[in-house]
C-alpha positions in Angstrom: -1.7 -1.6 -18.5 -3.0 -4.6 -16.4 -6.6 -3.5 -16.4 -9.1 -4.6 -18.6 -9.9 -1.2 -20.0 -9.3 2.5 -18.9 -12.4 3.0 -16.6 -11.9 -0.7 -15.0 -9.9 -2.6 -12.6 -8.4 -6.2 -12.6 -9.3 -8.4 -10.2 -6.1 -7.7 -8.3 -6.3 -3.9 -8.4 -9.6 -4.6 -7.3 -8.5 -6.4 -4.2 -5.3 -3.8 -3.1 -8.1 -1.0 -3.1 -10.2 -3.2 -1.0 -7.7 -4.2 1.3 -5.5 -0.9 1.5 -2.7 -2.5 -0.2 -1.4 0.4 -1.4 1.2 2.5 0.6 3.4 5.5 -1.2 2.7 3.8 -4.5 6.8 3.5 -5.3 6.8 -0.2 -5.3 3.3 -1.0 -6.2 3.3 -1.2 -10.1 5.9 -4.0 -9.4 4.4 -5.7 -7.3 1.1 -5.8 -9.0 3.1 -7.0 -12.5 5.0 -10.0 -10.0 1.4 -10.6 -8.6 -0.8 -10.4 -11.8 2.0 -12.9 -13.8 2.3 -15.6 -10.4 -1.6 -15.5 -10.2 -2.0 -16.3 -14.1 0.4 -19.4 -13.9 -0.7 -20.3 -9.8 -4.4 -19.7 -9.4 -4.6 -21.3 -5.7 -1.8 -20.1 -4.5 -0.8 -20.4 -0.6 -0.2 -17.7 2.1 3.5 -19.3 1.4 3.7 -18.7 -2.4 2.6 -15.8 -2.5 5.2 -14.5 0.4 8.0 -16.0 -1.6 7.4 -13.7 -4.6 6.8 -10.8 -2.3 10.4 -11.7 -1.3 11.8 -10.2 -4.6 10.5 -6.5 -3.7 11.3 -4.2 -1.1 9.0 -2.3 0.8 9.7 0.1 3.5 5.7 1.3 3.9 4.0 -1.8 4.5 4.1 -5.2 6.7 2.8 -7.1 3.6 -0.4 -8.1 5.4 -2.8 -5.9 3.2 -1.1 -7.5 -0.1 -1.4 -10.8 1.0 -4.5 -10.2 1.8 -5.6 -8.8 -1.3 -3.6 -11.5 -3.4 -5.6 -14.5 -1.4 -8.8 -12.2 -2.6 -7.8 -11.7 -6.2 -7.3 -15.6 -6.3 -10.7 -16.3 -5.1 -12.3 -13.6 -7.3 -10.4 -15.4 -10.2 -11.5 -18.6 -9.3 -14.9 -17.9 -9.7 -15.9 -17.7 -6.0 -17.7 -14.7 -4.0 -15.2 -12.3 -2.5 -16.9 -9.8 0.2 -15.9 -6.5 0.4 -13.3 -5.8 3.4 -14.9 -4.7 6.9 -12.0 -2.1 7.2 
């Protein structure tokens, strides 16, 4: 799987919790596996970037807001900087 180990999350399962990213779940493993693979090769990635690879899934729960969101925040946390838990 894409987390570390069995009783811990990666910093972009992290961020979809956070952020209530997750909808039915149908589309979500691949979404996180086109997220976890753009953010290992593009760790600064752009509000644009990250809605182009969005563009190869379909998703009839969400407006995408909460996974860009979360994405942005993954970035961050993988960039070494302080990520603050979501308000929401």
């Amino acid at each position: 799987g894409l987390a570390p180990s069995r009783d811990k999350l990666n910093a972009l399962q992290r961020a979809f919790n956070r952020n209530h990213a997750l909808q039915c779940g149908f589309c979500t493993a691949g979404i996180l596996m086109s997220l976890t693979d753009f953010l290992s090769r593009q760790p600064d990635p752009s509000v644009e970037d990250v809605r182009d690879v969005l563009s190869g899934h379909i998703c009839r729960c969400t407006g995408y807001d909460g996974i860009i969101k979360a994405v942005m925040e993954a970035a961050a946390e993988l960039r070494g900087q302080s990520v603050q838990a979501s308000a929401s």
